[in-house]
Amino acid sequence: MSPAQLERLGEHLQRLRLFKSRERLEALLQEAASEELSFADFLDRVLGEEVASKTAKNITMRTNLARFPFVKSLEAFDFAYQPSLDKKQIQTLASCHYIEHGENIVVLGPPGVGKSHLAVGLGLKAIEAGYRVLFCTAAGLIANLTKALAEGRLEEKIKLYSVPRLLIIDEIGYLPIERQGANLFFQLISRRYERGPMILTSNQSFGAWGEVFGDRVIATAILDRVLHHAITINIRGNSYRLKDKLKAGLVRPEEPAPIT
Ligand code: ADP
Ligand code: MG
């Protein structure tokens, strides 16, 4: 192959935005010669590498857009530490059928048992499956909606939270919610109802959501919509943050009251 042809090929690949193939062009040609690849095998390898590279880039981009607080996979979750969790159930959820069926997932449990980790892990699976995901905390979401309302941009903000196929709302119940905040939260839940699946996490049982939202009627209306099509996962166990302390006998394991 002449240097001019090599350069032309590089330009074509650049023009077609096949960046991986451009970067690997000479190495690919050498591999093809040394391994005596057939034309079909060569094309297969070039396109295969390009698709893999573009897919990985796309996943990284959508992972950044999701605004996770940390990136931890389901594979990094130690199910042995949390025996109340049904590993099979979580693996089934990892296949994302719940998203297609418009079902919500609600993860309940005391602090440190891995609710956020599970939510992020399932979010990453959804991204790998090609969905757009957005992660927020209940407090962050309500603060944003309240600010948008004051600035006359509520509709715009609600849209922002309605567009991603999967919305994760973490930490419901850590901070008390004012009446206006509860109303805004309800508006968003209504907008996504039966259209956009959500993963919600809370350290409070459903029975306590009346206090969380400062209003039993609003809490009931929110729960009514959230739970209409929902899978509830109750984690009853010890905080993973105490794992080493528990092991060292520095603290006693808790027997948390079951959450219903
Ligand atoms: P929660 O949201 O329930 O308060 P997190 O998901 O934030 O708890 O978990 C606290 C920390 O412990 C995180 O760094 C998380 O990755 C880790 N963690 C919790 N449970 C597990 C587990 N079973 N296996 C591996 N890491 C875990
Ligand atoms: Mg958390």
Coordinates of C-alpha atoms and ligand atoms in Angstrom, one line a residue:
M1 CA 0.0 0.0 0.0
S2 CA 1.4 3.4 -1.0
P3 CA 1.7 6.2 1.6
A4 CA -0.7 8.2 -0.4
Q5 CA -3.4 5.5 -0.2
L6 CA -2.8 5.1 3.5
E7 CA -3.3 8.9 3.9
R8 CA -6.4 8.8 1.8
L9 CA -7.9 6.0 3.8
G10 CA -7.2 7.9 7.0
E11 CA -9.0 10.9 5.6
H12 CA -12.0 8.9 4.6
L13 CA -12.2 7.3 8.0
Q14 CA -11.9 10.8 9.6
R15 CA -14.6 12.1 7.3
L16 CA -16.9 9.2 8.2
R17 CA -16.1 9.8 11.9
L18 CA -14.8 6.3 12.2
F19 CA -12.2 7.5 14.7
K20 CA -11.2 4.1 16.2
S21 CA -10.6 2.6 12.7
R22 CA -8.5 5.7 11.8
E23 CA -6.4 5.3 15.0
R24 CA -6.0 1.6 14.4
L25 CA -5.7 1.7 10.6
E26 CA -2.1 0.7 10.2
A27 CA -2.2 -1.9 13.0
L28 CA -5.4 -3.4 11.5
L29 CA -3.8 -3.7 8.0
Q30 CA -0.8 -5.4 9.5
E31 CA -2.9 -7.8 11.5
A32 CA -4.9 -8.6 8.3
A33 CA -1.7 -9.4 6.5
S34 CA 0.0 -11.4 9.2
E35 CA -3.1 -13.4 10.1
E36 CA -4.1 -13.8 6.5
L37 CA -7.6 -12.6 7.2
S38 CA -10.3 -13.0 4.6
F39 CA -11.9 -9.9 3.3
A40 CA -15.0 -10.6 5.3
D41 CA -13.1 -11.3 8.5
F42 CA -11.1 -8.1 8.0
L43 CA -14.3 -6.0 7.5
D44 CA -15.8 -7.8 10.5
R45 CA -12.9 -6.8 12.7
V46 CA -12.8 -3.2 11.6
L47 CA -16.5 -2.6 12.0
G48 CA -16.6 -4.6 15.2
E49 CA -13.9 -2.5 16.9
E50 CA -15.5 0.7 15.6
V51 CA -19.0 -0.3 17.0
A52 CA -17.5 -1.3 20.4
S53 CA -15.6 2.0 20.6
K54 CA -18.7 4.1 19.8
T55 CA -20.8 2.1 22.2
A56 CA -18.4 2.6 25.0
K57 CA -18.2 6.3 24.3
N58 CA -21.9 6.6 24.2
I59 CA -22.3 4.8 27.6
T60 CA -19.7 7.0 29.1
M61 CA -21.5 10.1 27.8
R62 CA -24.9 8.9 29.1
T63 CA -23.3 7.9 32.4
N64 CA -22.1 11.5 32.8
L65 CA -25.4 12.9 31.9
A66 CA -27.2 10.7 34.5
R67 CA -25.4 12.7 37.3
F68 CA -24.9 9.7 39.6
P69 CA -23.3 10.6 43.0
F70 CA -20.9 7.7 42.4
V71 CA -20.5 5.0 39.8
K72 CA -20.8 1.5 41.3
S73 CA -22.0 -1.5 39.4
L74 CA -24.4 -4.2 40.6
E75 CA -21.4 -6.6 40.1
A76 CA -19.6 -4.7 42.9
F77 CA -22.6 -5.3 45.2
D78 CA -21.9 -7.9 47.9
F79 CA -25.2 -9.8 48.1
A80 CA -23.8 -12.1 50.8
Y81 CA -23.6 -9.2 53.2
Q82 CA -27.3 -8.4 52.7
P83 CA -29.2 -11.7 52.9
S84 CA -32.6 -10.1 53.0
L85 CA -32.1 -9.1 49.4
D86 CA -33.1 -11.5 46.7
K87 CA -30.1 -11.6 44.3
K88 CA -32.2 -13.3 41.6
Q89 CA -34.8 -10.6 41.8
I90 CA -32.2 -7.8 41.4
Q91 CA -30.6 -9.7 38.5
T92 CA -34.0 -9.9 36.8
L93 CA -34.4 -6.2 37.3
A94 CA -31.0 -5.7 35.7
S95 CA -32.5 -6.9 32.4
C96 CA -34.6 -3.7 32.5
H97 CA -38.0 -5.3 31.6
Y98 CA -39.6 -3.1 34.4
I99 CA -38.7 -0.1 32.2
E100 CA -40.5 -1.5 29.2
H101 CA -43.5 -2.3 31.4
G102 CA -43.5 1.2 33.0
E103 CA -43.0 -0.2 36.5
N104 CA -41.4 1.6 39.4
I105 CA -38.9 0.2 41.9
V106 CA -39.0 1.4 45.5
V107 CA -36.1 0.5 47.7
L108 CA -36.7 0.8 51.4
G109 CA -34.2 0.3 54.2
P110 CA -32.2 2.0 57.0
P111 CA -29.1 4.1 56.2
G112 CA -26.1 2.4 54.7
V113 CA -27.7 -0.8 53.5
G114 CA -26.9 -0.1 49.8
K115 CA -30.1 1.6 48.6
S116 CA -28.2 4.2 46.6
H117 CA -25.7 1.6 45.4
L118 CA -28.5 -0.6 44.0
A119 CA -30.2 2.4 42.4
V120 CA -27.0 3.5 40.7
G121 CA -26.2 -0.1 39.7
L122 CA -29.7 -0.5 38.1
G123 CA -29.3 2.9 36.5
L124 CA -26.0 1.8 34.9
K125 CA -27.7 -1.3 33.5
A126 CA -30.5 0.9 32.0
I127 CA -27.8 3.0 30.4
E128 CA -26.1 -0.1 29.0
A129 CA -29.5 -1.1 27.6
G130 CA -29.7 2.2 25.8
Y131 CA -32.0 4.2 28.0
R132 CA -31.5 7.7 29.2
V133 CA -31.3 7.9 33.0
L134 CA -31.3 10.8 35.4
F135 CA -30.4 10.6 39.1
C136 CA -31.4 13.1 41.7
T137 CA -32.1 13.2 45.4
A138 CA -35.6 14.1 46.7
A139 CA -34.1 17.2 48.3
G140 CA -32.3 18.3 45.2
L141 CA -35.3 17.7 43.0
I142 CA -37.6 19.7 45.2
A143 CA -35.1 22.5 45.6
N144 CA -34.8 22.7 41.8
L145 CA -38.5 22.7 41.2
T146 CA -39.1 25.3 43.9
K147 CA -36.5 27.6 42.3
A148 CA -38.0 27.0 38.9
L149 CA -41.4 27.9 40.2
A150 CA -40.1 31.2 41.6
E151 CA -38.5 32.0 38.3
G152 CA -41.5 31.1 36.2
R153 CA -39.8 28.1 34.6
L154 CA -41.6 25.2 36.4
E155 CA -42.8 23.6 33.2
E156 CA -39.4 23.6 31.7
K157 CA -37.9 21.9 34.8
I158 CA -40.7 19.4 35.0
K159 CA -40.0 18.5 31.4
L160 CA -36.3 18.0 32.2
Y161 CA -37.2 15.4 34.9
S162 CA -39.9 13.8 32.6
V163 CA -37.8 13.3 29.5
P164 CA -35.3 10.7 30.8
R165 CA -36.7 7.2 30.4
L166 CA -35.7 6.3 33.9
L167 CA -35.7 8.8 36.8
I168 CA -34.0 7.8 40.1
I169 CA -35.1 9.8 43.1
D170 CA -32.8 9.0 46.1
E171 CA -33.2 9.7 49.8
I172 CA -36.9 10.3 50.2
G173 CA -37.4 10.9 53.9
Y174 CA -34.0 12.2 55.0
L175 CA -35.2 15.8 55.1
P176 CA -38.7 17.0 55.9
I177 CA -40.5 18.5 52.9
E178 CA -42.6 21.7 53.0
R179 CA -46.1 21.8 51.7
Q180 CA -45.1 23.6 48.5
G181 CA -42.3 21.1 47.9
A182 CA -44.7 18.2 48.4
N183 CA -47.0 19.7 45.9
L184 CA -44.3 20.1 43.3
F185 CA -43.1 16.6 44.0
F186 CA -46.7 15.3 43.4
Q187 CA -46.9 17.3 40.1
L188 CA -43.7 15.5 38.8
I189 CA -45.0 12.1 40.0
S190 CA -48.3 12.7 38.2
R191 CA -46.5 13.7 35.0
R192 CA -44.4 10.5 35.0
Y193 CA -47.3 8.3 36.1
E194 CA -47.7 5.3 33.8
R195 CA -45.3 6.9 31.3
G196 CA -41.9 7.1 32.9
P197 CA -40.6 4.4 35.3
M198 CA -38.7 5.6 38.4
I199 CA -36.5 4.1 41.1
L200 CA -37.2 5.6 44.5
T201 CA -35.3 5.0 47.7
S202 CA -36.3 5.8 51.2
N203 CA -35.3 5.2 54.8
Q204 CA -38.9 5.6 55.8
S205 CA -41.7 3.1 55.6
F206 CA -44.6 4.0 53.4
G207 CA -46.7 4.6 56.6
A208 CA -44.3 7.4 57.6
W209 CA -44.5 9.2 54.2
G210 CA -47.3 11.3 55.5
E211 CA -44.9 12.9 57.9
V212 CA -42.1 13.0 55.3
F213 CA -44.4 15.0 53.0
G214 CA -46.0 16.9 55.9
D215 CA -49.4 16.1 54.5
R216 CA -51.2 12.7 54.6
V217 CA -53.4 13.5 51.6
I218 CA -50.5 14.4 49.3
A219 CA -48.5 11.5 50.6
T220 CA -51.4 9.1 49.8
A221 CA -51.8 10.6 46.4
I222 CA -48.1 10.2 45.7
L223 CA -48.0 6.6 47.0
D224 CA -51.1 5.8 45.0
R225 CA -49.4 6.6 41.8
V226 CA -46.0 5.3 42.6
L227 CA -47.3 2.0 43.9
H228 CA -49.9 1.3 41.2
H229 CA -47.2 -0.5 39.1
A230 CA -44.3 -1.0 41.5
I231 CA -41.8 -3.5 42.8
T232 CA -40.9 -2.9 46.4
I233 CA -37.6 -4.1 47.8
N234 CA -37.1 -4.1 51.5
I235 CA -33.6 -4.3 52.8
R236 CA -33.5 -5.4 56.4
G237 CA -29.9 -5.5 57.4
N238 CA -26.8 -3.8 58.8
S239 CA -25.2 -0.8 57.4
Y240 CA -22.3 -1.7 55.0
R241 CA -20.6 1.4 56.5
L242 CA -20.3 -0.5 59.8
K243 CA -19.1 -3.7 58.1
D244 CA -15.5 -3.5 59.5
K245 CA -16.6 -2.2 62.9
L246 CA -19.1 -5.1 63.2
K247 CA -16.4 -7.5 62.3
A248 CA -14.1 -6.1 64.9
G249 CA -16.9 -6.3 67.5
L250 CA -16.8 -2.5 68.0
V251 CA -20.6 -2.2 67.5
R252 CA -23.4 -4.6 68.0
P253 CA -25.5 -5.7 65.0
E254 CA -28.9 -4.0 64.9
E255 CA -32.2 -5.8 64.6
P256 CA -34.0 -3.2 62.6
A257 CA -37.8 -3.1 62.8
P258 CA -39.2 -4.5 59.6
I259 CA -40.3 -1.9 57.1
T260 CA -43.7 -2.2 55.6
Ligands
ADP1 P1 -27.8 3.8 51.5 O1 -28.1 4.5 50.3 O2 -28.7 2.7 51.8 O3 -27.6 4.7 52.7 P2 -25.3 3.3 50.1 O4 -25.8 2.6 48.9 O5 -24.9 4.7 50.0 O6 -26.4 3.1 51.3 O7 -24.1 2.4 50.7 C1 -23.1 3.0 51.6 C2 -21.8 2.6 51.0 O8 -21.6 1.2 51.2 C3 -21.6 2.8 49.5 O9 -20.2 3.1 49.3 C4 -21.9 1.5 48.9 O10 -21.3 1.3 47.7 C5 -21.5 0.5 50.0 N1 -22.3 -0.7 50.1 C6 -23.5 -0.8 50.7 N2 -23.9 -2.1 50.6 C7 -23.0 -2.8 49.9 C8 -22.9 -4.1 49.6 N3 -23.9 -5.1 49.9 N4 -21.8 -4.5 48.8 C9 -20.9 -3.6 48.5 N5 -20.9 -2.3 48.8 C10 -22.0 -1.9 49.6
MG2 MG -28.2 6.6 50.0

